[in-house]
Amino acid sequence: MDKYIFNKIDTFDIRDILECGQVFRYSKQSDNDYIVYSIDKKCLIEQNSKKVIMQSSNMDYFKNYFDLDTDYENIISNIKDKPLVNRSLGYCKGVRILKQDHFETVISFIISANNNIKRIRKIIESICTNLGENMGDYYAFPTREQMANADENFFLSIGAGYRAKYLVNTIKKINEGFDLSSIRNMSTSKAREKLIQLSGVGPKVADCILLFSYGKMDVFPVDTWVRKIYKELTGRDNGSIDSISKDLVEMYGNYSGYAQQYLFYSKRIREQKT
DNA sequence: TCCCAGGCAAGGC
DNA sequence: GCCTTGCATGGG
């Protein structure tokens, strides 16, 4: 296992990064010590006031995964004067937007619909332990072929609820040739349109996939928390996801995705939710 | 008992 | 096109 050490910076905090709601497969060893899993890989991350220590057999993968080449101070300087951003940074300046696997992110955020993070994590873990490869001390996220072995009853049995049939339909579509990698080269609006063709993927889930897996930053996923924030900002609590999202992207610009995550996570911290 | 959670699909208009 | 309703499940 390789080791990679870098100096601790304000814009990398492993707790913020993993607990901000963009990823569901991680385990907390202690306050500053986590393990994160992605597809069939894992990475240990330990941080203190001076250093961050990463350990993995797939270090190049995780350097990219954690977006280490991006200058977050520069991003912050571009949005810090926008509404609510500066206050939010006081809670979670260490957030970074991960570069997650397309398939895993699609499946994960279909499960996220009208659900809470604790349950989302539990359902995804059940998917891995039941369908994924045994890697020794953990289970990999199943491949699309492995997932094709699961039927609606399986997903119901692990608590997926009415999302069970969405999962079956989407897995089938992907196995029959729906190309997730081609989406990378599309414009944000085309990519969004394409993702929404998948069962269980609407505008909000599509925006999460675009942000957390495709690195599209001109999106602003609108969920129940963002609706509350939008009401604080504008006094309005009506409107479709598309209209609110469009408003917010106009307001926050090409760094909307980062702003969204700072606002979303700090809101949840302040309301003491898990 | 009702409300809520990183909403979506289907049907009505 | 927009608006309403039904939907599984577990926690507060």
XYZ file of C-alpha atoms (C1' of nucleotides) in Angstrom:
299
model
C 0.000 0.000 0.000
C 1.366 3.404 -1.018
C 1.473 6.391 1.249
C 1.015 10.013 0.247
C 1.488 12.861 2.704
C 0.795 16.539 2.216
C 0.538 19.564 4.466
C -2.879 20.128 6.023
C -4.746 23.008 4.429
C -8.028 24.698 5.352
C -9.582 23.552 2.090
C -9.129 19.848 2.836
C -10.973 18.420 5.805
C -11.753 14.738 5.567
C -14.781 15.001 7.827
C -16.288 17.809 5.719
C -15.481 15.982 2.498
C -17.043 12.660 3.447
C -19.931 13.764 5.648
C -21.266 16.556 3.460
C -23.650 14.208 1.688
C -21.935 13.669 -1.649
C -20.676 10.153 -0.894
C -22.090 7.269 1.106
C -19.389 4.588 1.333
C -16.977 5.467 4.093
C -16.278 4.462 7.657
C -15.182 6.688 10.463
C -12.349 5.224 12.497
C -12.007 8.244 14.762
C -12.533 11.995 14.498
C -9.725 12.552 12.021
C -9.345 9.062 10.633
C -11.563 7.684 7.860
C -11.655 4.959 5.238
C -13.398 5.704 1.957
C -14.440 3.143 -0.642
C -14.920 3.779 -4.339
C -15.854 1.064 -6.827
C -13.497 -1.778 -5.781
C -10.867 0.468 -4.187
C -10.247 1.878 -0.754
C -8.218 4.660 0.778
C -7.293 5.423 4.377
C -7.116 9.083 5.308
C -5.723 10.388 8.523
C -5.313 14.061 9.290
C -3.954 16.190 12.100
C -3.312 19.903 12.441
C -0.178 19.656 10.300
C -0.506 16.811 7.844
C -2.863 14.648 5.821
C -1.787 11.051 5.330
C -3.406 9.020 2.575
C -2.801 5.293 2.180
C -4.007 3.228 -0.755
C -2.956 0.710 -3.352
C -4.553 3.009 -5.929
C -3.011 6.325 -5.039
C -3.310 7.955 -8.465
C -7.001 7.128 -8.492
C -7.564 8.742 -5.112
C -5.451 11.817 -5.825
C -7.835 12.501 -8.668
C -10.840 11.390 -6.593
C -10.081 13.997 -3.937
C -9.540 16.680 -6.591
C -6.101 17.475 -5.188
C -4.975 19.467 -8.232
C -7.720 22.059 -7.857
C -7.033 25.297 -5.987
C -10.012 25.725 -3.680
C -8.809 29.035 -2.262
C -9.115 30.410 -5.762
C -12.637 29.017 -6.109
C -13.626 30.459 -2.757
C -12.269 33.870 -3.681
C -14.642 33.814 -6.651
C -17.799 33.091 -4.637
C -17.151 34.353 -1.131
C -19.089 37.560 -1.714
C -22.198 35.717 -2.905
C -25.135 35.354 -0.525
C -24.616 33.028 2.470
C -21.288 31.686 1.207
C -18.986 33.369 3.678
C -21.098 32.296 6.634
C -21.213 28.722 5.326
C -17.450 28.565 4.934
C -17.163 29.087 8.672
C -18.698 25.640 9.093
C -17.220 23.644 6.265
C -14.343 25.248 4.431
C -12.753 21.816 4.109
C -15.329 20.500 1.642
C -14.072 19.382 -1.762
C -16.187 18.053 -4.612
C -15.183 14.454 -5.252
C -14.702 12.914 -8.676
C -16.742 9.772 -8.220
C -17.434 6.839 -10.510
C -20.342 7.412 -12.890
C -22.178 4.122 -12.392
C -21.805 4.087 -8.626
C -23.007 7.685 -8.410
C -26.037 7.049 -10.618
C -27.142 4.103 -8.491
C -26.412 5.890 -5.217
C -28.411 9.002 -6.043
C -31.385 7.060 -7.374
C -31.504 5.589 -3.872
C -31.153 9.052 -2.343
C -34.551 10.248 -3.602
C -36.888 11.253 -0.763
C -34.635 9.398 1.648
C -32.304 10.270 4.488
C -28.548 9.891 4.459
C -28.397 7.265 7.170
C -30.784 4.998 5.295
C -29.114 5.686 1.956
C -25.815 4.507 3.399
C -27.381 1.363 4.804
C -29.050 0.414 1.518
C -25.856 0.958 -0.477
C -23.854 -1.089 2.002
C -26.351 -3.948 1.625
C -25.962 -3.760 -2.147
C -22.199 -4.126 -1.800
C -22.204 -6.974 0.708
C -24.815 -8.932 -1.236
C -23.719 -8.318 -4.824
C -20.173 -6.968 -4.802
C -16.884 -8.806 -4.810
C -15.402 -9.775 -1.457
C -12.169 -7.808 -1.170
C -11.183 -9.285 2.177
C -11.915 -6.566 4.701
C -14.653 -4.915 2.609
C -16.940 -5.476 -0.371
C -16.602 -3.742 -3.703
C -19.446 -1.834 -5.300
C -20.972 -4.348 -7.740
C -20.308 -4.012 -11.446
C -23.243 -3.380 -13.743
C -23.090 -7.038 -14.738
C -23.199 -8.169 -11.102
C -26.091 -5.830 -10.426
C -28.040 -7.335 -13.310
C -28.389 -10.449 -11.170
C -30.572 -8.595 -8.680
C -34.317 -8.287 -9.184
C -36.917 -5.949 -7.727
C -37.560 -8.245 -4.774
C -33.918 -8.119 -3.787
C -33.896 -4.328 -3.716
C -37.158 -4.358 -1.760
C -35.655 -6.789 0.753
C -32.801 -4.408 1.551
C -35.147 -1.476 2.095
C -34.986 0.375 -1.198
C -38.758 0.745 -1.203
C -40.358 2.148 -4.324
C -36.930 2.897 -5.753
C -36.463 -0.853 -6.317
C -38.059 -0.830 -9.738
C -36.151 2.316 -10.750
C -32.915 0.497 -9.970
C -33.891 -2.581 -11.968
C -34.921 -0.467 -14.966
C -31.814 1.704 -14.923
C -29.411 -1.208 -14.487
C -31.081 -2.929 -17.427
C -30.810 0.180 -19.578
C -27.117 0.621 -18.779
C -26.376 -3.022 -19.492
C -28.174 -2.689 -22.800
C -25.881 0.084 -23.965
C -26.815 3.390 -22.311
C -23.378 4.987 -22.350
C -22.447 6.823 -19.154
C -18.946 7.740 -20.335
C -20.171 9.624 -23.414
C -21.970 12.082 -21.141
C -18.642 13.519 -20.042
C -18.185 15.371 -23.307
C -21.688 16.814 -23.476
C -22.740 20.294 -22.450
C -24.309 20.442 -19.009
C -27.829 20.826 -20.364
C -27.429 17.958 -22.865
C -25.884 15.764 -20.198
C -28.752 16.538 -17.852
C -31.324 15.680 -20.513
C -29.570 12.392 -21.168
C -29.351 11.376 -17.503
C -33.035 12.131 -16.958
C -33.826 9.382 -19.480
C -32.842 6.923 -16.759
C -35.576 5.566 -14.509
C -35.502 7.213 -11.082
C -33.394 10.123 -12.318
C -35.157 13.492 -12.288
C -33.728 17.001 -12.329
C -32.340 16.934 -8.788
C -30.733 13.506 -8.975
C -29.311 14.371 -12.391
C -27.714 17.524 -10.976
C -26.109 15.533 -8.155
C -24.673 13.060 -10.648
C -23.387 15.877 -12.850
C -21.754 17.559 -9.874
C -20.316 14.632 -7.936
C -19.285 12.439 -10.839
C -18.918 14.522 -13.997
C -17.361 17.624 -12.488
C -20.043 19.910 -13.937
C -19.993 22.970 -11.690
C -22.744 25.006 -13.360
C -25.473 23.081 -11.536
C -27.278 23.718 -8.257
C -29.072 20.571 -7.026
C -32.351 21.546 -5.346
C -33.557 19.298 -2.547
C -35.651 20.022 0.531
C -32.694 21.707 2.270
C -31.905 23.951 -0.675
C -35.580 24.890 -0.872
C -35.306 26.182 2.696
C -32.180 28.137 1.774
C -33.909 29.514 -1.315
C -36.763 30.713 0.843
C -34.323 32.501 3.159
C -32.752 34.192 0.159
C -35.829 35.207 -1.772
C -38.827 34.829 0.527
C -40.370 32.487 -2.017
C -41.033 28.826 -1.319
C -42.899 27.901 -4.472
C -41.598 27.044 -7.899
C -40.414 23.923 -9.666
C -36.972 22.452 -9.112
C -35.993 23.631 -12.587
C -36.965 27.246 -12.001
C -35.331 27.425 -8.557
C -32.211 25.709 -9.827
C -32.011 28.080 -12.783
C -32.380 31.076 -10.472
C -29.615 29.835 -8.211
C -27.223 29.038 -11.062
C -27.728 32.570 -12.358
C -26.999 33.873 -8.884
C -23.909 31.742 -8.185
C -22.529 31.365 -11.693
C -20.008 28.840 -12.936
C -19.012 27.857 -9.406
C -22.580 27.031 -8.401
C -21.758 23.434 -7.559
C -19.200 24.409 -4.949
C -21.464 27.077 -3.480
C -24.341 24.641 -3.322
C -22.328 22.171 -1.314
C -21.066 24.756 1.178
C -24.607 26.062 1.681
C -26.240 22.648 1.825
C -23.827 21.115 4.303
C -23.569 24.117 6.609
C -27.362 24.271 6.713
C -27.500 20.636 7.801
C -24.780 21.169 10.401
C -26.657 24.118 11.859
C -29.836 22.066 12.070
C -27.897 19.204 13.688
C -29.015 16.561 11.253
C -27.272 13.364 10.377
C -50.196 9.867 14.873
C -48.177 12.830 11.656
C -44.049 14.712 9.497
C -39.747 14.327 7.279
C -35.808 12.663 4.408
C -30.131 15.061 -1.049
C -37.676 13.320 -5.401
C -39.642 10.769 -9.142
C -43.327 8.995 -12.207
C -47.804 9.162 -13.824
C -52.002 11.276 -14.697
C -54.963 15.419 -15.160
C -55.535 19.826 -16.997
C -46.087 23.083 -20.445
C -47.327 23.104 -14.917
C -49.702 20.981 -10.754
C -51.203 17.156 -7.848
C -50.905 12.675 -6.014
C -49.020 8.124 -4.712
C -45.140 6.006 -3.360
C -41.607 2.389 0.749
C -39.186 2.844 4.794
C -37.420 4.223 9.311
C -36.682 7.885 12.675
C -38.257 11.838 15.435
